């Protein structure tokens, strides 16, 4: 069973703070990792992908991957109220082609 | 930009009806997926397809079937709709290779009465 675990939250941070979202996965055969943002009533939107150990930055977002510890995280700097959403972690395993395994998501609220 | 288009945003059907949900992508992606999303349960994979006329069962295929006659189109069929199939249905597509992300359509909120 391939599992992807996220803290469901809700996570609340004040505007301007750093929001830290975490995801752990069970299978060391994992190859690719993705973060999606989902606003209430909308579909998931890709915001970051990461494949190698270390950090990857894109604007206010930083994805961090540690394959030895089997976790991937998303940092949101200078959080804005518009960042309030559910964040989904997705993992792609080496032998399942393009099939993803999703966490259940972390709900983030940024308080003005 | 990738465009994944689902035929309906909202749909209301009656129990026992045969329901068709259509999905079209414009990026020549090999892979297409159907998920349903329910509160507290996250995204659950129903069926997916790696190629035309190919289909694979996901985690919850019971009560559903799919059709992929053309590369750009992937249809989900509820053979005999039941109230427990009321849900948000999401279609996604992705390129070949494990590093390719999936891109989602806007979703169809289906209510079975």
Short mmCIF file of C-alpha atoms in Angstrom, two decimals, chain B residues 5-92:
data_model
loop_
_atom_site.label_atom_id
_atom_site.label_comp_id
_atom_site.label_asym_id
_atom_site.label_seq_id
_atom_site.Cartn_x
_atom_site.Cartn_y
_atom_site.Cartn_z
CA UNK B 5 -12.27 20.56 -20.44
CA UNK B 6 -15.06 18.73 -18.67
CA UNK B 7 -18.44 18.86 -20.35
CA UNK B 8 -20.52 20.00 -17.37
CA UNK B 9 -19.81 21.93 -14.16
CA UNK B 10 -23.01 20.81 -12.49
CA UNK B 11 -25.21 17.85 -13.28
CA UNK B 12 -28.32 16.46 -11.63
CA UNK B 13 -29.52 12.94 -12.48
CA UNK B 14 -31.89 10.37 -11.04
CA UNK B 15 -31.08 6.97 -9.57
CA UNK B 16 -30.88 4.24 -12.17
CA UNK B 17 -29.99 6.59 -15.01
CA UNK B 18 -26.93 5.99 -17.18
CA UNK B 19 -24.69 9.03 -16.84
CA UNK B 20 -21.90 10.15 -19.15
CA UNK B 21 -19.15 12.54 -18.09
CA UNK B 22 -16.91 13.77 -20.86
CA UNK B 23 -13.36 15.07 -20.70
CA UNK B 24 -11.22 16.52 -23.50
CA UNK B 25 -7.57 17.61 -23.36
CA UNK B 26 -5.68 19.63 -25.94
CA UNK B 27 -2.05 18.69 -25.18
CA UNK B 28 -1.79 15.31 -26.90
CA UNK B 29 -1.22 13.65 -23.51
CA UNK B 30 -0.99 9.88 -23.40
CA UNK B 31 -2.41 9.57 -19.91
CA UNK B 32 -5.86 10.49 -18.69
CA UNK B 33 -7.49 9.94 -15.32
CA UNK B 34 -10.86 10.09 -13.59
CA UNK B 35 -11.07 10.84 -9.87
CA UNK B 36 -13.83 11.52 -7.45
CA UNK B 37 -13.37 13.78 -4.46
CA UNK B 38 -15.42 13.62 -1.30
CA UNK B 39 -14.97 15.57 1.95
CA UNK B 40 -12.52 13.85 4.25
CA UNK B 41 -11.64 11.17 1.69
CA UNK B 42 -9.44 13.13 -0.67
CA UNK B 43 -8.96 12.26 -4.31
CA UNK B 44 -9.73 8.67 -5.21
CA UNK B 45 -8.77 7.22 -8.57
CA UNK B 46 -11.61 5.56 -10.46
CA UNK B 47 -10.03 4.64 -13.81
CA UNK B 48 -7.11 5.72 -15.92
CA UNK B 49 -5.87 5.21 -19.46
CA UNK B 50 -2.37 5.13 -20.92
CA UNK B 51 -3.42 5.03 -24.54
CA UNK B 52 -6.35 4.94 -26.90
CA UNK B 53 -8.64 2.00 -26.15
CA UNK B 54 -6.57 1.15 -23.06
CA UNK B 55 -8.00 1.37 -19.56
CA UNK B 56 -6.89 0.39 -16.09
CA UNK B 57 -8.90 0.16 -12.90
CA UNK B 58 -8.06 2.52 -10.12
CA UNK B 59 -8.96 2.19 -6.47
CA UNK B 60 -12.75 2.44 -6.76
CA UNK B 61 -13.93 1.23 -10.19
CA UNK B 62 -17.14 -0.46 -9.04
CA UNK B 63 -20.21 1.02 -10.67
CA UNK B 64 -18.18 2.89 -13.29
CA UNK B 65 -16.80 2.23 -16.75
CA UNK B 66 -14.74 4.32 -19.15
CA UNK B 67 -14.18 4.80 -22.84
CA UNK B 68 -11.22 6.20 -24.73
CA UNK B 69 -11.84 6.02 -28.44
CA UNK B 70 -9.69 9.04 -29.27
CA UNK B 71 -6.50 10.23 -27.61
CA UNK B 72 -7.92 13.57 -26.55
CA UNK B 73 -11.18 12.28 -25.07
CA UNK B 74 -11.82 10.17 -21.98
CA UNK B 75 -15.36 9.43 -20.88
CA UNK B 76 -16.62 8.20 -17.53
CA UNK B 77 -19.85 6.25 -17.47
CA UNK B 78 -22.03 5.56 -14.46
CA UNK B 79 -23.87 2.46 -15.59
CA UNK B 80 -26.81 2.83 -13.20
CA UNK B 81 -26.45 5.91 -11.04
CA UNK B 82 -26.92 5.59 -7.31
CA UNK B 83 -27.11 8.22 -4.58
CA UNK B 84 -23.70 7.20 -3.20
CA UNK B 85 -22.17 8.37 -6.48
CA UNK B 86 -23.06 11.95 -5.68
CA UNK B 87 -19.66 13.62 -5.69
CA UNK B 88 -17.22 15.97 -7.38
CA UNK B 89 -15.69 14.25 -10.42
CA UNK B 90 -12.32 15.42 -11.67
CA UNK B 91 -10.63 14.55 -14.93
CA UNK B 92 -6.87 14.94 -15.34
#
